[in-house]
Tab-separated table of C-alpha atoms in Angstrom:
chain	number	residue	atom	x	y	z
A	1	UNK	CA	-22.124	-81.509	-0.357
A	2	UNK	CA	-19.394	-80.128	1.926
A	3	UNK	CA	-18.155	-76.972	3.585
A	4	UNK	CA	-14.668	-75.887	4.650
A	5	UNK	CA	-13.822	-76.249	8.350
A	6	UNK	CA	-10.765	-74.404	9.653
A	7	UNK	CA	-9.550	-74.854	13.222
A	8	UNK	CA	-6.708	-72.535	14.169
A	9	UNK	CA	-4.855	-71.590	17.317
A	10	UNK	CA	-2.901	-68.405	17.851
A	11	UNK	CA	0.237	-70.218	16.699
A	12	UNK	CA	-0.813	-72.532	13.854
A	13	UNK	CA	-3.489	-74.100	11.696
A	14	UNK	CA	-4.676	-77.361	13.259
A	15	UNK	CA	-7.305	-78.537	10.781
A	16	UNK	CA	-8.410	-77.276	7.375
A	17	UNK	CA	-10.518	-79.635	5.255
A	18	UNK	CA	-13.819	-79.962	3.478
A	19	UNK	CA	-16.298	-81.767	5.729
A	20	UNK	CA	-19.931	-82.908	5.652
A	21	UNK	CA	-20.795	-81.845	9.211
A	22	UNK	CA	-19.401	-80.864	12.606
A	23	UNK	CA	-20.834	-81.113	16.121
A	24	UNK	CA	-19.610	-78.381	18.452
A	25	UNK	CA	-20.089	-77.478	22.132
A	26	UNK	CA	-21.579	-73.998	22.265
A	27	UNK	CA	-21.856	-71.853	25.371
A	28	UNK	CA	-25.614	-72.463	25.606
A	29	UNK	CA	-25.603	-76.036	24.291
A	30	UNK	CA	-24.309	-78.255	21.534
A	31	UNK	CA	-24.984	-77.504	17.882
A	32	UNK	CA	-24.325	-79.101	14.505
A	33	UNK	CA	-23.127	-77.397	11.361
A	34	UNK	CA	-23.974	-78.578	7.849
A	35	UNK	CA	-23.356	-77.165	4.346
A	36	UNK	CA	-25.324	-73.981	3.616
A	37	UNK	CA	-25.814	-73.264	7.323
A	38	UNK	CA	-26.932	-69.730	8.069
A	39	UNK	CA	-24.225	-67.264	9.148
A	40	UNK	CA	-23.314	-67.576	12.805
A	41	UNK	CA	-20.798	-66.107	15.242
A	42	UNK	CA	-20.677	-67.542	18.771
A	43	UNK	CA	-18.448	-68.576	21.638
A	44	UNK	CA	-17.731	-72.265	22.151
A	45	UNK	CA	-16.826	-74.314	25.233
A	46	UNK	CA	-13.846	-76.593	25.682
A	47	UNK	CA	-14.568	-80.116	24.515
A	48	UNK	CA	-14.650	-82.529	21.630
A	49	UNK	CA	-15.601	-81.484	18.135
A	50	UNK	CA	-17.004	-84.408	16.161
A	51	UNK	CA	-16.319	-84.048	12.444
A	52	UNK	CA	-17.814	-86.115	9.622
A	53	UNK	CA	-15.257	-85.827	6.827
A	54	UNK	CA	-16.115	-85.867	3.117
A	55	UNK	CA	-15.399	-89.640	2.974
A	56	UNK	CA	-17.977	-90.337	5.692
A	57	UNK	CA	-15.447	-91.062	8.478
A	58	UNK	CA	-15.567	-89.406	11.901
A	59	UNK	CA	-12.660	-87.438	13.328
A	60	UNK	CA	-12.463	-85.983	16.825
A	61	UNK	CA	-10.550	-82.901	17.901
A	62	UNK	CA	-10.382	-81.585	21.451
A	63	UNK	CA	-10.424	-77.778	21.585
A	64	UNK	CA	-10.127	-75.195	24.319
A	65	UNK	CA	-12.846	-72.576	24.561
A	66	UNK	CA	-12.885	-70.200	21.646
A	67	UNK	CA	-14.893	-68.528	18.907
A	68	UNK	CA	-16.873	-70.137	16.079
A	69	UNK	CA	-17.769	-68.351	12.842
A	70	UNK	CA	-19.875	-69.653	9.937
A	71	UNK	CA	-20.137	-67.710	6.712
A	72	UNK	CA	-21.164	-68.996	3.321
A	73	UNK	CA	-19.411	-72.364	2.865
A	74	UNK	CA	-16.574	-71.678	5.321
A	75	UNK	CA	-16.495	-72.128	9.073
A	76	UNK	CA	-13.650	-70.966	11.296
A	77	UNK	CA	-12.860	-71.951	14.858
A	78	UNK	CA	-10.270	-69.936	16.776
A	79	UNK	CA	-8.993	-71.576	19.972
A	80	UNK	CA	-6.034	-71.308	22.335
A	81	UNK	CA	-5.076	-74.939	21.732
A	82	UNK	CA	-6.408	-78.118	20.129
A	83	UNK	CA	-5.303	-81.680	19.498
A	84	UNK	CA	-6.538	-84.745	17.646
A	85	UNK	CA	-8.034	-87.405	19.879
A	86	UNK	CA	-6.291	-90.135	17.857
A	87	UNK	CA	-2.912	-88.644	18.840
A	88	UNK	CA	-3.448	-89.189	22.554
A	89	UNK	CA	-1.542	-92.130	23.969
A	90	UNK	CA	-1.387	-92.132	27.767
A	91	UNK	CA	1.895	-94.067	27.996
A	92	UNK	CA	3.656	-91.798	25.489
A	93	UNK	CA	2.371	-88.706	27.294
A	94	UNK	CA	3.588	-89.987	30.658
A	95	UNK	CA	6.989	-90.787	29.147
A	96	UNK	CA	7.206	-87.243	27.731
A	97	UNK	CA	6.213	-85.814	31.110
A	98	UNK	CA	8.885	-87.842	32.898
A	99	UNK	CA	11.540	-86.838	30.346
A	100	UNK	CA	10.708	-83.144	30.797
A	101	UNK	CA	10.825	-83.507	34.582
A	102	UNK	CA	14.246	-85.159	34.343
A	103	UNK	CA	15.649	-82.524	31.960
A	104	UNK	CA	14.029	-79.677	33.899
A	105	UNK	CA	16.331	-80.245	36.878
A	106	UNK	CA	19.355	-78.930	34.944
A	107	UNK	CA	17.847	-75.774	33.398
A	108	UNK	CA	19.235	-72.387	34.378
A	109	UNK	CA	18.132	-70.243	31.399
A	110	UNK	CA	14.849	-68.458	32.258
A	111	UNK	CA	13.640	-68.296	28.611
A	112	UNK	CA	14.194	-72.010	28.172
A	113	UNK	CA	12.520	-72.591	31.537
A	114	UNK	CA	9.339	-70.801	30.371
A	115	UNK	CA	9.268	-72.687	27.063
A	116	UNK	CA	9.662	-76.077	28.737
A	117	UNK	CA	7.069	-75.207	31.375
A	118	UNK	CA	4.507	-74.491	28.616
A	119	UNK	CA	5.204	-77.893	27.032
A	120	UNK	CA	4.937	-79.546	30.444
A	121	UNK	CA	1.573	-77.882	31.197
A	122	UNK	CA	0.256	-78.919	27.772
A	123	UNK	CA	1.219	-82.564	28.419
A	124	UNK	CA	-0.450	-82.449	31.862
A	125	UNK	CA	-3.684	-81.181	30.246
A	126	UNK	CA	-3.605	-84.031	27.740
A	127	UNK	CA	-2.977	-86.633	30.472
A	128	UNK	CA	-5.941	-85.291	32.480
A	129	UNK	CA	-8.107	-85.433	29.368
A	130	UNK	CA	-7.116	-89.064	28.711
A	131	UNK	CA	-8.009	-89.910	32.339
A	132	UNK	CA	-11.454	-88.321	31.868
A	133	UNK	CA	-12.050	-90.255	28.645
A	134	UNK	CA	-11.079	-93.536	30.285
A	135	UNK	CA	-13.650	-92.949	33.073
A	136	UNK	CA	-16.455	-92.938	30.471
A	137	UNK	CA	-15.343	-96.032	28.533
């Protein structure tokens, strides 16, 4: 038995699949969601969401703080940003950061400057997250 889990940011859909369960960091503590869970609307903290997919494999997604909603057999999570843990590679992130820093020196267009700065800040957040994960290994 499964339910639909949707994770969306303001810009795009990040995850939308049928899953067996999800473990989420709530404001007042962690909670798990299973099929036929009672309706729920709550705020969530930044952190990892552990998902058990319908094949029995675990997937991990890091999310910023946001809002969680459960209704019937559908749950929705709205966050500012999110990324799959499997996509984090420290060396690739550092290379991207260095490339942006190198290209940033030549930018004179303010709109392009803002866009690149957002990408740069996002990469810095991911690098910090990877550093935190490596401390606990």
